[in-house]
CSV table of N, CA, C and O in Angstrom, one decimal:
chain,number,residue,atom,x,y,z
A,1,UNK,N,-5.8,-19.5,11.9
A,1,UNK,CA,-6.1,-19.7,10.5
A,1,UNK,C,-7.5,-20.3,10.3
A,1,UNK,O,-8.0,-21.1,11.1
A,2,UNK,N,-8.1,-19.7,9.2
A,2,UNK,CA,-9.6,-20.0,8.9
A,2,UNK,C,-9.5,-21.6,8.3
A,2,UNK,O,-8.5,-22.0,7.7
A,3,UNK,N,-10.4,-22.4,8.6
A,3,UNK,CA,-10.5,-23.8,7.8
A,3,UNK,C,-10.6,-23.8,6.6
A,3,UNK,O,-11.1,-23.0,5.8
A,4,UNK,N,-10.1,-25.0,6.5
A,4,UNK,CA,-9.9,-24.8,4.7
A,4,UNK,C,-11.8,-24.7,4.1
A,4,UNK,O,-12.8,-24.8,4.7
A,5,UNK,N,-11.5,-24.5,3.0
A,5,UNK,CA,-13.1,-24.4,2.1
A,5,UNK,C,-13.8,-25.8,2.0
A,5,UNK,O,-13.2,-26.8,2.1
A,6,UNK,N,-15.0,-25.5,1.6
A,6,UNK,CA,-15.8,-26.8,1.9
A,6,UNK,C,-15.0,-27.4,0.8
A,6,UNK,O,-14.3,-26.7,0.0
A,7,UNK,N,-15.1,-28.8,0.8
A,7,UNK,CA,-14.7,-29.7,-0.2
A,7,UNK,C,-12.9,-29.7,-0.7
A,7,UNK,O,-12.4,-30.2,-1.7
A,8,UNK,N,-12.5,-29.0,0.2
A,8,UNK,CA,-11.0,-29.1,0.0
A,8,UNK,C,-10.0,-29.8,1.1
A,8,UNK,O,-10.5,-30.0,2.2
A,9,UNK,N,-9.1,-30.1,0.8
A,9,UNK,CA,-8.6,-31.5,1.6
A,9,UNK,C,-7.3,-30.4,2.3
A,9,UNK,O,-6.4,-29.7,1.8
A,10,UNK,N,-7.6,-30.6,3.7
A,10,UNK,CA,-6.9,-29.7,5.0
A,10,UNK,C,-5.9,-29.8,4.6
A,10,UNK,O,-5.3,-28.7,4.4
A,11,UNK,N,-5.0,-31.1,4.4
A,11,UNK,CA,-3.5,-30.8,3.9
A,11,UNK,C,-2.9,-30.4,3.6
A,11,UNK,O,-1.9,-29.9,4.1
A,12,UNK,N,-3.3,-30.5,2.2
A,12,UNK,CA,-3.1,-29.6,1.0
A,12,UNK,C,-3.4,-28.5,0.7
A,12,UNK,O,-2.9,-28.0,-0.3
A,13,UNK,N,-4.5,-27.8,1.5
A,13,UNK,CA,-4.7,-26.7,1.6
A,13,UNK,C,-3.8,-25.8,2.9
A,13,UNK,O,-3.0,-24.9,2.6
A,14,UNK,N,-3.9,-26.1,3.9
A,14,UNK,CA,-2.8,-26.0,4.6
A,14,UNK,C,-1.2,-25.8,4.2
A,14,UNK,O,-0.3,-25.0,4.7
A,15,UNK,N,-1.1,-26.8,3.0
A,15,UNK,CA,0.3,-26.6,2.8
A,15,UNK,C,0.3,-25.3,1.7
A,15,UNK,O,1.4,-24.8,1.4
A,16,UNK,N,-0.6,-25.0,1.2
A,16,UNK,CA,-0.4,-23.8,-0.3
A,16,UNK,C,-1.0,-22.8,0.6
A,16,UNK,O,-1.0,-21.8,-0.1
A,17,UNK,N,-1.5,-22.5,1.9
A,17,UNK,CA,-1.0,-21.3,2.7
A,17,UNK,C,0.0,-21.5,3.3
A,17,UNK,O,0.4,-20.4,3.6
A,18,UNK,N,0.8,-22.4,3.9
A,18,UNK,CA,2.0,-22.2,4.1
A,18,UNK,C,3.1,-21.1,3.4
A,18,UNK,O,3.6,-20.0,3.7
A,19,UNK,N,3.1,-22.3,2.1
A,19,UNK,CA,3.6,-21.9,0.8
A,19,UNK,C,3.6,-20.7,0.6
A,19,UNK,O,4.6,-19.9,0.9
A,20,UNK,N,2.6,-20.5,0.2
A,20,UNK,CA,1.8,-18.9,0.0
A,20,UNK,C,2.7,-17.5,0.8
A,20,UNK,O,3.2,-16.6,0.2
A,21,UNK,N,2.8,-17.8,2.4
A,21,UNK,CA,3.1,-16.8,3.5
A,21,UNK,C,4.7,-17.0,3.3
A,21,UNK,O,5.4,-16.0,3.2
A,22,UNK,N,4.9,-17.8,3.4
A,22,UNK,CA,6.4,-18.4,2.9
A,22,UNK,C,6.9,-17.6,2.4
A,22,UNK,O,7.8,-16.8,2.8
A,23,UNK,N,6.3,-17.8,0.7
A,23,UNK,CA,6.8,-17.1,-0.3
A,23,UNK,C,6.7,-15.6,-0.4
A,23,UNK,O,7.7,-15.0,-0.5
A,24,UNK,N,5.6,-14.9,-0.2
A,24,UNK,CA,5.4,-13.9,0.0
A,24,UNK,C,6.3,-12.9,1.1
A,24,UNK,O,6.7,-11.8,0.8
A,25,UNK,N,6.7,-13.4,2.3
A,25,UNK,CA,7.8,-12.7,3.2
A,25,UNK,C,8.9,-12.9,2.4
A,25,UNK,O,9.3,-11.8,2.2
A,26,UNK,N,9.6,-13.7,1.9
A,26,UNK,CA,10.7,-13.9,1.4
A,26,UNK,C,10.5,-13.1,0.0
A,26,UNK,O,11.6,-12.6,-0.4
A,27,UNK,N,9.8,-12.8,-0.6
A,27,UNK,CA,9.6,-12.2,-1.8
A,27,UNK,C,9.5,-10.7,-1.3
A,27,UNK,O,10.3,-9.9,-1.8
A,28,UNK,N,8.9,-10.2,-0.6
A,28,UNK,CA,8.7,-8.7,-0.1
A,28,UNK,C,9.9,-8.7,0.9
A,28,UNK,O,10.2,-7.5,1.1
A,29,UNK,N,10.7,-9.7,1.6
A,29,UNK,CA,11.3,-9.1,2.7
A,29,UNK,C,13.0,-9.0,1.8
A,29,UNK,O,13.8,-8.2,2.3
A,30,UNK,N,13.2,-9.5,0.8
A,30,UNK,CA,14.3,-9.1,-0.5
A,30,UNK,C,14.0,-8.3,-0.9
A,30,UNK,O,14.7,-7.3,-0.6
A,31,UNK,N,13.1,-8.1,-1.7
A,31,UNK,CA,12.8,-6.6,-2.2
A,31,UNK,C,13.2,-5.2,-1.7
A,31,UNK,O,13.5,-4.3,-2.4
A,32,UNK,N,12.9,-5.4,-0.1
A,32,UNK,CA,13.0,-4.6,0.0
A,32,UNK,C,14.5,-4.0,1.0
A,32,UNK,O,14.9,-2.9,1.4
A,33,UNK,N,14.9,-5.2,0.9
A,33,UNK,CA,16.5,-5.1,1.1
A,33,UNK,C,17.8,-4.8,0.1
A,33,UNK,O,19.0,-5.0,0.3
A,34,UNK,N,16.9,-4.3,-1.2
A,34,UNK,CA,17.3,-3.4,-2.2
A,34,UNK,C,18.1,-2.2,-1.7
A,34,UNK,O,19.3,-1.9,-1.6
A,35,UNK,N,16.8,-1.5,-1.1
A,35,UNK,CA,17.2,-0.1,-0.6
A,35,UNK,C,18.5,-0.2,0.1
A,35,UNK,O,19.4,0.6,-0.3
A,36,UNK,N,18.9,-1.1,1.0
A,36,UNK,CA,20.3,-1.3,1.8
A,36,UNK,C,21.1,-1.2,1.1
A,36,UNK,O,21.8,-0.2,1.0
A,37,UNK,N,21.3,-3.0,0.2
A,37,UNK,CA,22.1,-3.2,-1.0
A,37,UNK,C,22.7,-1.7,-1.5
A,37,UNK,O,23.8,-1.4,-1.2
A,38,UNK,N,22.0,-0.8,-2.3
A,38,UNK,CA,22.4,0.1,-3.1
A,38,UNK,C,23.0,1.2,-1.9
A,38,UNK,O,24.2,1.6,-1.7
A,39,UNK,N,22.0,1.5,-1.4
A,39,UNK,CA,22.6,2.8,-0.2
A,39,UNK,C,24.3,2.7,-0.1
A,39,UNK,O,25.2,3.5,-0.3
A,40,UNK,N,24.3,0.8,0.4
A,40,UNK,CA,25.6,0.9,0.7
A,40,UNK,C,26.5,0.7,-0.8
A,40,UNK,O,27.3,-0.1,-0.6
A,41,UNK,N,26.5,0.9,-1.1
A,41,UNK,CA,27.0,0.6,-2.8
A,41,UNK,C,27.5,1.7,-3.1
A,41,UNK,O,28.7,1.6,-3.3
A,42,UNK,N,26.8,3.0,-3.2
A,42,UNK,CA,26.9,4.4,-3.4
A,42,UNK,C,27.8,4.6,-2.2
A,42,UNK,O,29.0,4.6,-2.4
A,43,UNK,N,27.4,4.8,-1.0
A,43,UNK,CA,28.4,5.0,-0.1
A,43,UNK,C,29.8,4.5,0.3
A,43,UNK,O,30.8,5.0,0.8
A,44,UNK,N,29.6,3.0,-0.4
A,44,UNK,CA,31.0,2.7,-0.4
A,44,UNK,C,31.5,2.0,-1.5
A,44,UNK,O,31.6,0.8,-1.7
A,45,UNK,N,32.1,3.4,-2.6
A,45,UNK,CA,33.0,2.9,-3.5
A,45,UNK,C,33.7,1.2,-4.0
A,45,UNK,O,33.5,0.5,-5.0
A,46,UNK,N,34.1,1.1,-3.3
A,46,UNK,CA,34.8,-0.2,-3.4
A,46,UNK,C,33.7,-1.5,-3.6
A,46,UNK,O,33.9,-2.5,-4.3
A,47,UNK,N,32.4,-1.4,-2.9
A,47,UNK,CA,31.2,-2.3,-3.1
A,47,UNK,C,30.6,-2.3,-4.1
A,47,UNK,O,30.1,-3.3,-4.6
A,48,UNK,N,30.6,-0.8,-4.7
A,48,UNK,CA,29.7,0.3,-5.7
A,48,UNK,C,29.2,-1.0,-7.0
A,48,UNK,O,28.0,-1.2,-7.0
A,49,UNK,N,30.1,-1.8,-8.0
A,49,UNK,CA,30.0,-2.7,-8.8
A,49,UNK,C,29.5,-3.8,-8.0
A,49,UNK,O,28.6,-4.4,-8.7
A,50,UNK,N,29.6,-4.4,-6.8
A,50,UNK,CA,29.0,-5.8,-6.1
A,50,UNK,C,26.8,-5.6,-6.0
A,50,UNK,O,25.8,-6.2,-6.2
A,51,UNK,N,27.5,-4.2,-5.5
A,51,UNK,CA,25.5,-4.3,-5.1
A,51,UNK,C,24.5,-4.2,-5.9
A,51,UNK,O,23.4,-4.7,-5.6
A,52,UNK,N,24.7,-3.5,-7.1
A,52,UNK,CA,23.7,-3.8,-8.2
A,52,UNK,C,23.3,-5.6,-8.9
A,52,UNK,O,22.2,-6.1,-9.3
A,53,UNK,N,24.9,-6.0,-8.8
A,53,UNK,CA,24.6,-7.4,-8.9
A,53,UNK,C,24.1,-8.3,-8.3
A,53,UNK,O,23.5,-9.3,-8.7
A,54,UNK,N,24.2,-8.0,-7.0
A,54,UNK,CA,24.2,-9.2,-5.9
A,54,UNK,C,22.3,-8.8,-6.1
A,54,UNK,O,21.5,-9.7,-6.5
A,55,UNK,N,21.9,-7.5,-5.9
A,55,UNK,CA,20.2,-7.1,-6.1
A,55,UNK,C,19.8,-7.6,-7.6
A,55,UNK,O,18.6,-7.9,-7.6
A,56,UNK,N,20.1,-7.7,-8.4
A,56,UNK,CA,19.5,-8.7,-10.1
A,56,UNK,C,19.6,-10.0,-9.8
A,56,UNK,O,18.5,-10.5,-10.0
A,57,UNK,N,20.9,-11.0,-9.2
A,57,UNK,CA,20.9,-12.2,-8.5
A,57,UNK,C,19.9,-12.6,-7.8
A,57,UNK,O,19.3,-13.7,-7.9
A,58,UNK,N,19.9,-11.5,-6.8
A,58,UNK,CA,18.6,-11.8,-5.7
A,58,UNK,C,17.0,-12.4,-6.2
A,58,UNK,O,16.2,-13.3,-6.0
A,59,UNK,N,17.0,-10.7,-7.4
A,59,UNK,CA,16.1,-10.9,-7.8
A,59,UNK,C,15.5,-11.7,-8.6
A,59,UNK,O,14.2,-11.8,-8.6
A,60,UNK,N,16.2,-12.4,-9.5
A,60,UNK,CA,16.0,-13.1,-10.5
A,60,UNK,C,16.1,-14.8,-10.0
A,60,UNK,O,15.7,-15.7,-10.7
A,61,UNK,N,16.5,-14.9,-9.4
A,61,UNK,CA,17.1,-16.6,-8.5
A,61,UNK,C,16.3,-16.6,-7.5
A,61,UNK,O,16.1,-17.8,-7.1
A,62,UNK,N,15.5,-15.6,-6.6
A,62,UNK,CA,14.9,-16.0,-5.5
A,62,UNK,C,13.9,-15.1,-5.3
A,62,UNK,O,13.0,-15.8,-5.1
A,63,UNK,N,13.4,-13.3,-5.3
A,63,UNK,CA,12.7,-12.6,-5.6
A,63,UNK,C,11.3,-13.2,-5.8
A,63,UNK,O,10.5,-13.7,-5.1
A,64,UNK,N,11.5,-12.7,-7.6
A,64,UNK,CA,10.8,-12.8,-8.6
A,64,UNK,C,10.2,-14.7,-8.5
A,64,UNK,O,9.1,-14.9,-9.0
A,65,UNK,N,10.7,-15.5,-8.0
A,65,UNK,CA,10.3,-17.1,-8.7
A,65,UNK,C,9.4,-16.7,-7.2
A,65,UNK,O,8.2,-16.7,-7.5
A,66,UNK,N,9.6,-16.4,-6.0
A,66,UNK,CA,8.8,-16.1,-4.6
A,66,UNK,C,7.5,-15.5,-5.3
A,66,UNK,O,6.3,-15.7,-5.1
A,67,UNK,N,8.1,-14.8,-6.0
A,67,UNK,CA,6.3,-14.1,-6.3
A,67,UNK,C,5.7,-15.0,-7.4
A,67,UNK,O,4.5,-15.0,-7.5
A,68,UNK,N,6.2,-15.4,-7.9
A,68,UNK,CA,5.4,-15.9,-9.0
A,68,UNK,C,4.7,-17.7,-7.8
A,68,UNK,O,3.6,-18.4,-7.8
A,69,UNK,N,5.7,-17.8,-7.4
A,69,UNK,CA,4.9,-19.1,-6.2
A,69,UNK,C,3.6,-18.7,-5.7
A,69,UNK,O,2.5,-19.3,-5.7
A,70,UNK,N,3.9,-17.4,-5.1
A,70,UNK,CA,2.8,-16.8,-4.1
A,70,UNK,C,1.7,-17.1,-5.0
A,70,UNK,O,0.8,-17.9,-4.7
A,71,UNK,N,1.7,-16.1,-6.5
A,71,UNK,CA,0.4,-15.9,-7.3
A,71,UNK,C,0.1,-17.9,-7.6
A,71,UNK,O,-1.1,-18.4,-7.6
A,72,UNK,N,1.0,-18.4,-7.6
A,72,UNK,CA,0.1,-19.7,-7.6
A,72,UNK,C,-0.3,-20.2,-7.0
A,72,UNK,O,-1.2,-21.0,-7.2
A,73,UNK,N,0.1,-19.9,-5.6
A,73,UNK,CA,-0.3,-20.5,-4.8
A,73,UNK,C,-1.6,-20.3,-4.5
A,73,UNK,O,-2.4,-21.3,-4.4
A,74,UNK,N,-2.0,-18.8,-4.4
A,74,UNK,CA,-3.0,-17.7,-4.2
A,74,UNK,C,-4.0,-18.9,-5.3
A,74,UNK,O,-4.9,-19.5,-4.9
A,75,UNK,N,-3.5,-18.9,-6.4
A,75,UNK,CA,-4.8,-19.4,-7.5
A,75,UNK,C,-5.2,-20.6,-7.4
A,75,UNK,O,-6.3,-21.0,-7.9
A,76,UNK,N,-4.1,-21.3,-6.4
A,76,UNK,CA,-4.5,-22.7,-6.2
A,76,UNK,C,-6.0,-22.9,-5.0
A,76,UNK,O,-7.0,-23.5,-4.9
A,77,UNK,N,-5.2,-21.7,-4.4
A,77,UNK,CA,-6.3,-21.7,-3.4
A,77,UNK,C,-7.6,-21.2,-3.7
A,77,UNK,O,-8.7,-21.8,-3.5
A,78,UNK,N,-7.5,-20.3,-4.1
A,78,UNK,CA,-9.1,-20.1,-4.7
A,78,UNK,C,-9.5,-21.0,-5.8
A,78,UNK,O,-10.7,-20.7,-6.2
A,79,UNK,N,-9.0,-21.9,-6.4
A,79,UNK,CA,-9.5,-22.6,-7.2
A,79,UNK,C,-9.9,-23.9,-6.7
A,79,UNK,O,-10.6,-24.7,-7.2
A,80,UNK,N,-9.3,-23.8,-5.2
A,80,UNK,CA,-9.8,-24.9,-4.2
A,80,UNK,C,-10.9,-24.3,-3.6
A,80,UNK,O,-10.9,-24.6,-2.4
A,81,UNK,N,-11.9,-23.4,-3.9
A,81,UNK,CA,-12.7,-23.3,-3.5
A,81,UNK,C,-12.8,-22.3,-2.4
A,81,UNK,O,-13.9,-22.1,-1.8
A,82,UNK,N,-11.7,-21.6,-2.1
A,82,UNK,CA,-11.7,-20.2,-1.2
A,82,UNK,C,-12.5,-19.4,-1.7
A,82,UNK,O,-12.6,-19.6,-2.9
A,83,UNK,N,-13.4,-18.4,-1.3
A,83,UNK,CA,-14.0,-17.2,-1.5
A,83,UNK,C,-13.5,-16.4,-1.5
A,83,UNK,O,-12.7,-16.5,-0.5
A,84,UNK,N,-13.2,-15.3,-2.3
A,84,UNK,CA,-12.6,-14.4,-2.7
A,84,UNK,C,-13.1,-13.3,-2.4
A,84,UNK,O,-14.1,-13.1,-3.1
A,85,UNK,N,-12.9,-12.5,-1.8
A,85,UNK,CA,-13.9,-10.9,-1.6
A,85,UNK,C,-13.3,-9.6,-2.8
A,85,UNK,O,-12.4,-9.7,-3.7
A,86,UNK,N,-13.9,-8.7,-2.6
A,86,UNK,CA,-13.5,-8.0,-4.1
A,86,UNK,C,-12.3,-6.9,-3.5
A,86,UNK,O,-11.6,-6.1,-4.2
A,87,UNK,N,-12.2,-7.0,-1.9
A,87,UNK,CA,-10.5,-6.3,-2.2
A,87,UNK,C,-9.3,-7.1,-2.7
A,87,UNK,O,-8.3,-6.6,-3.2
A,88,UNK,N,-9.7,-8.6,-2.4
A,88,UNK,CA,-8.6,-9.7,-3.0
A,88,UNK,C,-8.7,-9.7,-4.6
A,88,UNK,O,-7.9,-10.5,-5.2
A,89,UNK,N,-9.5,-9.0,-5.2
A,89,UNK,CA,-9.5,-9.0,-6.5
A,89,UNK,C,-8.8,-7.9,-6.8
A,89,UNK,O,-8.0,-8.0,-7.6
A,90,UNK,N,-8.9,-7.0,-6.4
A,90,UNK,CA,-8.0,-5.9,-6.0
A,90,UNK,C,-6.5,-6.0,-6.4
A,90,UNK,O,-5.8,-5.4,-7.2
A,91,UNK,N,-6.2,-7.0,-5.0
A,91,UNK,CA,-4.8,-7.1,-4.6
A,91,UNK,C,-4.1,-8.1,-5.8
A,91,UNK,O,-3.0,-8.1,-6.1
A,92,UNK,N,-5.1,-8.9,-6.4
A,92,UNK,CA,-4.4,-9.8,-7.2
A,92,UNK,C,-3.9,-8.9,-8.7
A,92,UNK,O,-2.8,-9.1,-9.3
A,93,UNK,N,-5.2,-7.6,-9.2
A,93,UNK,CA,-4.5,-6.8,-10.2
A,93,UNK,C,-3.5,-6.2,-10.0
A,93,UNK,O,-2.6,-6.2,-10.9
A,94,UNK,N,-3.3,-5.5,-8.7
A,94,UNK,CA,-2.5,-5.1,-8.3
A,94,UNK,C,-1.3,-5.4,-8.5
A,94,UNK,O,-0.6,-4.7,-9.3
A,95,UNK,N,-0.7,-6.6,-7.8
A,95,UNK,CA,-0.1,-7.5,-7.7
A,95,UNK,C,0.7,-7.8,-9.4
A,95,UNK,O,1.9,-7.6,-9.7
A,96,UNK,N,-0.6,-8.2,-10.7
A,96,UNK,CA,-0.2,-8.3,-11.7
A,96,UNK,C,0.5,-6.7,-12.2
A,96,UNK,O,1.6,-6.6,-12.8
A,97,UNK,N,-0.2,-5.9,-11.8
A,97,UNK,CA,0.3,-4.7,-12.4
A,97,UNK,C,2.1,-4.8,-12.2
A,97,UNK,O,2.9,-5.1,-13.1
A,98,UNK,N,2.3,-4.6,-10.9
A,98,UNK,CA,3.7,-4.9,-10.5
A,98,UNK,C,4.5,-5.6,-10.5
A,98,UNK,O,5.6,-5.4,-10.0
A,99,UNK,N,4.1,-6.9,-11.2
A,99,UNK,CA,5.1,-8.1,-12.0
A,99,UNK,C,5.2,-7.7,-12.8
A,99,UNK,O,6.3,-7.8,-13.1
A,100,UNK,N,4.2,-7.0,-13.9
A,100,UNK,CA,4.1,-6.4,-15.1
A,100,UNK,C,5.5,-5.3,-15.4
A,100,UNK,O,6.3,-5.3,-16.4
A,101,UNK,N,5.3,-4.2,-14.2
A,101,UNK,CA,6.1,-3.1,-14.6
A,101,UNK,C,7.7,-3.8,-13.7
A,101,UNK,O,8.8,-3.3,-14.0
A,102,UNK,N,7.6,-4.5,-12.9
A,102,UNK,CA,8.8,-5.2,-12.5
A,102,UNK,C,10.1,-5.6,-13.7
A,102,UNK,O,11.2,-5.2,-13.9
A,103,UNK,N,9.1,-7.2,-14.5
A,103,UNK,CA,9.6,-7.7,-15.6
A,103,UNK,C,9.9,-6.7,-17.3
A,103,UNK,O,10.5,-6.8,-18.4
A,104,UNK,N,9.2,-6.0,-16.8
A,104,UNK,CA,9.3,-4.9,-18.4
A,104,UNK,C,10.2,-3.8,-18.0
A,104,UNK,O,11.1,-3.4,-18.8
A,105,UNK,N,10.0,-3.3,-16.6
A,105,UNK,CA,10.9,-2.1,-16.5
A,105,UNK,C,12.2,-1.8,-15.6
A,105,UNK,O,13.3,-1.2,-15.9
A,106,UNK,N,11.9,-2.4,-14.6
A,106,UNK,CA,12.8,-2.5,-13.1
A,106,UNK,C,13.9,-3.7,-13.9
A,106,UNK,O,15.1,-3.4,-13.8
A,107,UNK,N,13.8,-4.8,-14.4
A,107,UNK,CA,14.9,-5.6,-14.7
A,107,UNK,C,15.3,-5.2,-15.8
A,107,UNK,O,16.4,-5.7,-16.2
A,108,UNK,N,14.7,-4.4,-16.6
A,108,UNK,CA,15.8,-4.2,-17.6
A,108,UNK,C,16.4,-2.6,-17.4
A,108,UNK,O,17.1,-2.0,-18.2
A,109,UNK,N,16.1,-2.4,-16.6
A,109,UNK,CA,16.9,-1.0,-16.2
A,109,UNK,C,18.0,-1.1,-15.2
A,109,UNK,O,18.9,-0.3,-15.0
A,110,UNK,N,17.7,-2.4,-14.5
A,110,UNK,CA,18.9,-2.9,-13.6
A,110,UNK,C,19.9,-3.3,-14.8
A,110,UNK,O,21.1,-3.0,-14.7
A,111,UNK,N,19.5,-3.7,-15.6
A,111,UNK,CA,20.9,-4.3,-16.2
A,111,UNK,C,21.6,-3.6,-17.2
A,111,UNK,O,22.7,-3.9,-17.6
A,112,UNK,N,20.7,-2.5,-17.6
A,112,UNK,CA,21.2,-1.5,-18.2
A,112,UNK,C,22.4,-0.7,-17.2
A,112,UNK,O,23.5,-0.5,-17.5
A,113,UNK,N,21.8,-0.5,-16.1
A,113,UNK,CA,22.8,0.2,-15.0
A,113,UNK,C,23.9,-0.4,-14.8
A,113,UNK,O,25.0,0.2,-15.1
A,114,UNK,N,24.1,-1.9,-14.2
A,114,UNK,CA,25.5,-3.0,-14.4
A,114,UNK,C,26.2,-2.3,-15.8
A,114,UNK,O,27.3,-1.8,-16.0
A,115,UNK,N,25.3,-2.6,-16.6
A,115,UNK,CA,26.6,-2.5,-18.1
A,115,UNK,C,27.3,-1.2,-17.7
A,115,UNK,O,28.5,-1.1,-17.5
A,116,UNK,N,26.3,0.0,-17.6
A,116,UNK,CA,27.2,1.4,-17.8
A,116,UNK,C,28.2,0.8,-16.5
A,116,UNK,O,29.4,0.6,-16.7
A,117,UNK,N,27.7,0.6,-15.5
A,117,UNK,CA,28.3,0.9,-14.5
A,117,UNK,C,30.0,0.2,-14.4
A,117,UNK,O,31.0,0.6,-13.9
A,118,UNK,N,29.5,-1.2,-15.2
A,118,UNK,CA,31.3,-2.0,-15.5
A,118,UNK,C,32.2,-1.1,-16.4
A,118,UNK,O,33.4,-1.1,-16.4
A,119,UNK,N,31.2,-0.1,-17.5
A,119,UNK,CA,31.4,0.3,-18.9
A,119,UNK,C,32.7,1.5,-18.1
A,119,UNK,O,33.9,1.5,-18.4
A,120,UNK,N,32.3,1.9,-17.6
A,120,UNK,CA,33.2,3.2,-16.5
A,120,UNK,C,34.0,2.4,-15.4
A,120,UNK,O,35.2,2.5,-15.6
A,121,UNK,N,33.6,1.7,-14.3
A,121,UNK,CA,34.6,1.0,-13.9
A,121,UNK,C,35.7,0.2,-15.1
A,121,UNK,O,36.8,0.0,-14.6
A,122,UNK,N,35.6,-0.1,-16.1
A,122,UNK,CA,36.9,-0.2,-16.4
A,122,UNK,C,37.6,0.5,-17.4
A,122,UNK,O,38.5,0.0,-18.0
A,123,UNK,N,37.3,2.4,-17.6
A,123,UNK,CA,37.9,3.2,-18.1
A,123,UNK,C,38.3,3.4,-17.0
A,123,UNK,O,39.5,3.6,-17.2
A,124,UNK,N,38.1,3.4,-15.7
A,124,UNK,CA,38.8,3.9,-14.5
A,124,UNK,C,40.0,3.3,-14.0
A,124,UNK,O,40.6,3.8,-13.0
């Protein structure tokens, strides 16, 4: 690990990359344990109604608050005086773009999916 930035105190800097790497595995390594969740869902009937939920739970209780830590964390740190290069400016739009289309589209289409999906499990 690089030393912290001039004039920022090792600790505490130290601890918001902790934070930071923390958050970010746990936020991307859920995510992408979506794909499983559903695969198996579709494939097995009887789960079909558990896995859409257990993935909005995920996301919304542990996910989503991971990423929004990370981006603080990230701001803490460069506000502590990290240098920033312009692919990390990059990654941080980026980043926003996909919280963006996450919170506006992906969660409200999950929950649209649960409703139909209870709406027919219990004509069945």
């Amino acid at each position: 690990m690089h030393p912290p930035p001039k004039g920022a105190q090792p600790f505490i800097y130290t601890l918001l990359v902790l934070l930071h790497i923390l958050a970010a595995m746990t936020a991307v390594g859920l995510n992408a344990s979506y794909a499983i969740w559903i695969t198996h869902g579709t494939r097995n009937p009887a789960s079909l109604p558990f896995a859409p939920r257990g993935v909005k739970f995920i996301d919304d209780y542990v996910a989503n608050p991971c990423h929004l830590i990370g981006g603080v964390t990230g701001a803490l740190m460069i506000a502590g005086g990290k240098s920033v290069a312009p692919l990390l400016w990059m990654a941080i739009a980026l980043s926003l773009v996909a919280r963006t289309m996450a919170y506006g589209l992906y969660t409200p289409l999950l929950s649209r999916q649960i409703k139909m999906l209870e709406a027919t499990s219990i004509r069945h």
